C-alpha cells in the first residue's frame, strides 16, 4: 500500500517549509528511517526520514520549493505500483513541482542598518553569536553578488552543502567561484568561511592604506526574523516573572570530576549534562512548570523533555533530551553530544528539535554571570544559567572561598505563581548542592 510523505510540522508556529534537496530520487529504493529529503524551516535545515520502506514512486514537490505544512511532497510504495496522490491524501491537493500554489524560496530582503529588533529583543537563549560580528566589510572583488545562488540555486556543475549555501548567501560570496574540499568537489561550510576570512583580510589591508571602509548591509536571515517575531510575541503576551538563586556548586564540580575519571572520553559529561538531569528531576515534582497554556486550559505534559539551547551558524537552536528524568547522566551526555553535533552540521531530525516541555539556556561558558531568558512558547518556564565562579563566601561568621553559580527561572504567571516557582528552585538547589542523587 503506497503512503504519502507530507511536509512535516516542526514547530507549533511553523506554517511552511522549503524542500532544499531530494536525497532519494524517483525510482530509488528507500528503507524506513533512511533520509528522504532535506527541509529548511525557520529554525534549521532538517533531514526528513522515510516512515515506510519501499520505492520513491513520485516527487510531488520540486527542489527549492516552499509549501505549507501538511502538503504531500512524495509517494512511497511498491515498485511499479500505480497511485493517485490525491486519493491517498483523502482529497488533499498534492502540489506538483510547477504548481502555482508552491512558491520558490524568496530571496531575503536586506535588513535596515543598525541593530535589528531581533538582536535587541532576544537576550538569553536566543541571542545570536555571530562569528563575523564587527568584521570589516569585504571588498567587492572578493565578495561579489551571487547571481544564480541568491535564492538557493547553484550554477551548473557546482555542488554545495545546505549550510555552505546559506552561509554564502548571507555573506554575499560568489559560491560558483569557490573550490570545494568535500567529496567530488562539494563545497562545504569551511570553504565558504575561508573565503570570508580572505575577504576580511583584504578589507583590513584596505583600511591600513587609508581607504575608507563602507558600511555593511546584511540580509535578515529567516532564523533571525522568526527569533525576533517569537520573542517579541512572548515578551509582550506572556506575563513573565523572574526568580534568581545563588547556588553552591563546589560538590557538583567534584562529583563531575570523579565521574569523568571513571569514563572513557566519549562517555564524559559536561556541567550542562548534570544541569539537565537536575532540571528534569526538579520538574518531576512540580508538574505545573512542565506545562503549556492551550487557550483557556493548562496542559500538563506526561513526559519531561528538556530543551537545551545550542549555538549554530544562524543563532541558537534548541535540541531536546526526551524523558530526561528517566535517563542517567551518562546517557544524557552521550545523547547531547550526538544532538549537538547534528545541529551544528545542519542535519537535525524533526525529533531533535521539537517537543521540549522545559528549556535551559546556559551562557556560563561565555563568562556571563547572570541573565534572564525569555520563555520559549508554548512552554511555561525557562532556566537561565550563568558561569560557575570562585567567590568569597561568609558562613557562620567566617570567610571561605567556594564555587558559586547564579541561575534565574523565568516563569509564566498564567500557569504558575511565585511561591510554586520558588519551591521548584528549592528542589533544584538541593539537587545541585547534594549532587550524588543525580547519579542514582
C-alpha atoms as one frame of an Amber mdcrd trajectory, in Angstrom:
protein
   0.000   0.000   0.000   1.512   3.303  -1.080   1.995   6.045   1.509   2.170
   9.811   1.205   5.028  11.808   2.679   3.892  15.279   3.743   5.695  18.470
   4.694   6.220  17.931   8.430   5.205  20.434  11.098   8.375  21.065  13.088
   7.074  23.678  15.488   3.798  24.951  16.854   4.174  28.153  14.803   5.608
  26.604  11.631   3.324  27.264   8.663   5.517  26.244   5.722   8.840  24.684
   4.795  11.225  24.730   1.853  12.290  21.464   0.231  16.013  22.074  -0.233
  17.111  18.766  -1.750  15.804  15.308  -2.565  18.228  12.752  -1.142  16.309
   9.881  -2.752  15.448  10.196  -6.433  12.289   8.861  -8.050  12.590   5.113
  -8.583  15.170   4.654  -5.826  14.512   2.165  -3.014  14.300   3.585   0.495
  14.303   1.868   3.879  12.335   3.003   6.891  14.464   5.547   8.756  16.595
   6.498   5.726  16.917  10.189   4.913  14.486  11.070   2.154  14.904  14.835
   1.791  16.330  17.977   3.369  13.775  20.532   4.542  14.593  24.101   5.535
  12.412  25.602   8.258  12.591  28.886  10.117  14.887  27.145  12.598  17.218
  24.832  10.715  17.802  22.526   7.792  16.217  19.232   8.829  16.703  15.756
   7.422  13.314  14.094   6.866  13.343  10.312   7.228  11.102   7.857   5.411
   8.417   6.399   7.660   7.937   3.343   5.439  10.097   1.114   3.264   9.581
   0.844  -0.478  10.399   2.754  -3.630  10.081   6.501  -4.171   7.303   6.408
  -6.732   6.890  10.133  -7.248   8.153  13.517  -6.108   5.190  15.846  -5.721
   7.243  18.940  -4.903  10.367  20.190  -6.657  13.597  21.273  -5.009  13.827
  24.890  -3.796  10.037  24.938  -3.409   8.179  26.262  -0.364   4.849  24.656
   0.529   2.504  24.737   3.550   2.790  22.212   6.361   0.834  19.023   5.592
   1.228  19.328   1.823   2.012  15.951   0.171   5.594  16.033  -1.123   6.252
  12.424  -2.206   4.750   8.954  -2.592   6.453   5.766  -1.358   5.157   2.359
  -2.393   5.972  -0.920  -4.111   7.979  -0.943  -7.339   5.673  -0.433 -10.323
   2.674   0.436  -8.154   0.287   2.924  -9.759  -1.094   5.505  -7.353  -3.223
   8.622  -7.328  -1.709  11.040  -4.757  -4.998  12.899  -4.367  -6.874   9.728
  -3.383  -4.131   8.755  -0.910  -4.413  12.171   0.730  -8.129  11.726   1.214
  -8.897  14.650  -1.028  -5.860  16.760  -0.106  -4.350  18.559  -3.038  -0.849
  17.427  -3.910   1.404  20.211  -5.083   3.420  19.318  -8.193   6.784  20.958
  -8.701   5.367  23.553 -11.089   2.042  24.178  -9.382   1.112  27.840  -8.802
   0.377  27.165  -5.116   4.002  26.260  -4.486   6.416  29.145  -4.294  10.129
  29.312  -4.693  12.058  30.246  -1.583  12.143  34.056  -1.654  15.391  35.936
  -1.666  15.823  37.521   1.738  15.479  41.296   1.782  18.222  43.403   3.257
  17.796  44.338   6.893  17.837  48.013   7.867  21.128  49.341   9.127  21.704
  49.471  12.867  20.736  46.872  15.486  17.853  44.683  14.375  14.734  44.303
  16.549  15.576  40.612  16.942  19.024  41.317  18.343  17.535  43.790  20.827
  14.631  41.627  21.913  16.236  38.215  22.167  18.543  38.001  25.190  19.394
  34.686  26.800  18.716  31.556  24.872  18.057  33.211  21.529  20.863  35.773
  21.371  22.783  35.290  18.152  26.534  34.812  18.489  27.860  35.697  15.076
  31.416  34.726  14.304  31.585  37.691  11.939  30.259  40.317  14.342  32.215
  43.512  13.988  34.139  42.188  10.998  35.001  44.737   8.300  33.085  44.596
   5.040  34.667  42.522   2.326  35.994  44.117  -0.852  33.682  43.860  -3.825
  36.341  41.979  -5.759  36.161  39.113  -3.303  32.526  39.241  -2.215  30.674
  39.575  -5.483  26.944  39.395  -5.955  25.794  35.788  -6.067  23.869  35.530
  -9.290  22.297  32.096  -9.540  22.751  31.472  -5.809  20.840  34.230  -4.055
  17.686  32.154  -3.882  19.376  28.816  -3.227  20.039  27.770  -6.849  23.562
  26.747  -7.786  25.463  27.309 -11.031  25.696  24.268 -13.280  28.205  21.721
 -12.037  28.516  23.273  -8.569  27.678  21.115  -5.539  27.420  22.549  -2.022
  26.038  21.587   1.364  22.916  23.408   2.663  24.970  25.161   5.344  27.545
  26.299   2.788  24.784  27.636   0.525  23.186  29.581   3.348  26.498  30.986
   4.592  27.452  32.039   1.054  24.069  33.681   0.521  24.212  35.632   3.789
  27.879  36.579   3.300  27.385  37.569  -0.377  30.021  35.094  -1.518  30.069
  34.005  -5.178  29.803  30.290  -4.439  30.396  29.419  -8.083  33.945  30.732
  -7.781  34.931  28.513  -4.849  36.821  25.227  -4.950  35.157  22.621  -2.764
  37.154  20.324  -0.490  34.345  17.807   0.059  33.714  14.530  -1.776  33.514
  15.105  -5.522  34.450  18.762  -5.109  31.410  19.544  -2.942  31.657  22.969
  -1.299  31.465  22.722   2.480  30.931  25.234   5.275  34.639  25.737   5.954
  35.256  26.502   2.253  32.875  29.458   2.451  34.285  30.529   5.840  37.789
  30.538   4.325  36.589  32.810   1.512  35.031  35.172   4.055  38.244  35.213
   6.088  40.289  36.055   2.989  37.868  38.839   2.144  38.060  40.330   5.636
  41.836  40.221   5.462  41.674  42.203   2.243  39.375  44.748   3.879  41.830
  45.221   6.769  44.632  45.811   4.251  42.445  48.390   2.512  41.948  50.234
   5.808  45.691  50.244   6.503  46.285  52.008   3.185  43.868  54.756   4.183
  40.857  53.853   2.020  37.565  54.440   3.893  35.562  51.358   4.895  31.978
  51.291   3.659  29.019  50.379   5.855  27.833  46.800   5.513  24.220  45.785
   4.936  23.403  42.158   5.683  20.127  40.415   4.837  17.943  39.389   7.763
  18.022  35.588   7.883  14.854  33.535   8.288  16.056  32.298  11.679  16.762
  35.829  12.908  13.351  37.002  11.666  11.490  34.204  13.447  13.523  34.763
  16.617  12.504  38.409  16.663   8.854  37.617  15.967   8.571  34.851  18.563
  10.489  36.644  21.299   8.576  39.897  20.784   5.331  37.936  20.988   6.450
  36.021  24.081   7.726  39.086  25.920   4.623  41.163  25.169   1.948  38.474
  25.637   3.359  36.185  28.346   3.376  37.668  31.878   6.952  36.786  32.873
   8.260  36.818  36.417  11.812  36.027  37.474  13.446  34.313  40.462  17.229
  34.180  40.931  19.199  31.829  43.193  22.929  31.736  44.026  23.952  28.074
  44.282  26.938  26.337  45.855  28.351  24.144  43.044  31.581  23.028  44.722
  30.369  19.494  45.399  28.833  19.219  41.935  32.157  20.105  40.308  33.918
  17.468  42.442  31.325  14.804  41.564  31.609  15.640  37.881  35.413  15.375
  38.019  35.257  11.983  39.755  32.556  10.782  37.366  34.640  11.684  34.308
  37.742   9.995  35.724  35.834   6.708  35.516  34.575   7.258  31.963  36.078
   6.842  28.534  36.484  10.046  26.529  33.175   9.632  24.684  31.310   8.998
  27.949  32.416  12.088  29.852  29.767  14.571  30.992  29.749  18.353  30.927
  28.389  20.501  33.730  25.378  21.153  31.499  24.574  17.418  31.377  24.263
  17.406  35.172  22.083  20.522  34.997  19.747  18.796  32.523  19.324  15.882
  34.928  18.778  18.186  37.925  16.212  20.243  35.993  14.293  17.139  34.930
  14.169  15.702  38.463  13.045  19.037  39.912  10.354  19.441  37.272   9.039
  15.951  38.028   7.999  17.267  41.464   6.234  20.328  40.024   4.043  19.378
  37.035   2.780  22.974  36.741   6.178  24.011  35.401   6.141  21.154  32.875
   3.055  22.563  31.201   1.702  24.649  28.325  -1.199  27.040  28.028  -3.715
  25.954  25.378  -6.476  28.543  25.120  -8.295  28.527  28.445  -6.749  25.221
  29.550  -3.392  24.301  31.078  -1.903  21.145  29.576   0.394  19.278  31.980
   2.661  17.060  29.929   3.079  13.414  30.836   6.785  13.303  29.946   9.628
  15.663  30.750  11.532  16.702  27.619  14.300  19.190  28.362  15.281  21.630
  25.618  18.874  22.882  25.578  19.979  25.934  23.572  22.937  25.163  21.274
  24.901  27.711  19.224  24.613  27.190  15.449  25.580  29.298  12.449  22.390
  31.367  12.319  21.926  31.873  16.068  20.768  29.348  18.634  18.800  26.152
  18.185  17.040  24.183  20.915  17.772  20.456  20.933  15.621  18.135  23.040
  16.589  15.425  25.527  13.451  13.309  25.789  12.332  11.783  29.102  15.422
  13.298  30.702  14.258  12.407  34.216  14.437   8.700  33.315  17.983   8.799
  31.853  21.333   8.625  33.610  23.800  11.484  33.408  25.960   9.339  31.121
  23.048   8.676  28.767  22.193  12.384  28.701  25.843  13.243  27.934  26.058
  10.817  25.010  22.707  11.921  23.598  23.579  15.607  23.928  26.856  15.045
  22.086  25.058  13.452  19.129  22.242  16.008  19.047  24.604  18.987  19.272
  26.799  17.585  16.504  23.823  17.147  14.166  22.562  20.640  14.989  25.901
  22.290  14.188  26.219  20.315  10.955  22.718  21.352   9.889  21.486  17.751
   9.871  18.964  17.748  12.696  15.961  15.471  12.594  12.445  16.626  13.479
  12.518  14.829  16.820  15.845  16.520  17.682  14.330  19.998  17.981  10.632
  19.569  18.709   8.555  18.718  21.745  10.513  20.323  24.592   8.457  20.989
  27.723  11.056  22.993  29.707  14.189  24.760  28.426  17.679  25.506  29.769
  19.796  28.355  28.382  23.382  28.242  29.647  25.654  31.199  28.859  28.169
  30.403  31.583  30.754  29.242  29.034  30.770  32.801  27.664  31.615  34.262
  31.062  28.097  35.582  31.705  27.408  35.787  35.442  23.640  36.211  35.373
  20.822  36.888  32.892  17.087  36.446  32.383  15.877  34.371  29.437  12.643
  34.854  27.509  10.202  31.931  27.740  10.093  29.720  24.655   6.368  29.415
  23.751   4.321  27.391  24.399   6.388  26.315  27.442   5.716  27.733  30.898
   9.300  28.246  32.110  12.961  28.545  31.137  16.093  28.384  33.317  18.973
  30.789  32.605  22.359  29.552  33.857  25.394  31.728  34.498  29.069  30.908
  34.996  30.455  28.910  37.920  32.969  31.164  39.716  35.123  31.119  42.824
  33.841  33.674  45.333  34.400  34.728  48.917  31.576  33.232  50.998  30.568
  34.304  54.511  29.480  31.277  56.555  28.999  31.103  60.346  30.904  34.333
  60.784  33.877  33.070  58.769  35.048  33.778  55.239  35.945  30.974  52.874
  36.403  30.542  49.127  33.832  28.466  47.280  32.318  27.858  43.848  29.013
  29.618  43.186  26.660  29.781  40.211  23.636  32.021  39.656  20.519  30.727
  37.935  17.350  32.643  37.032  13.992  30.975  36.493  11.605  32.792  34.132
   8.017  31.569  34.505   4.589  32.281  33.020   2.323  33.795  35.696  -0.764
  32.421  33.923   0.431  28.860  34.512   2.240  29.076  37.858   2.973  31.564
  40.636   5.908  32.875  42.627   5.543  30.532  45.579   5.421  27.399  43.432
   8.339  28.561  41.288  10.320  29.319  44.462   9.698  25.776  45.702  10.919
  24.464  42.346  14.122  26.443  42.849  14.491  24.989  46.347  14.355  21.462
  44.952  16.743  22.399  42.151  19.167  23.816  44.739  19.020  20.532  46.665
  19.774  18.556  43.506  22.783  20.777  42.729  24.188  21.048  46.240  23.681
  17.346  47.033  24.714  16.016  43.613  25.188  12.331  44.397  21.443  11.954
  43.948  21.886  12.824  40.275  23.902   9.627  39.768  21.399   7.275  41.402
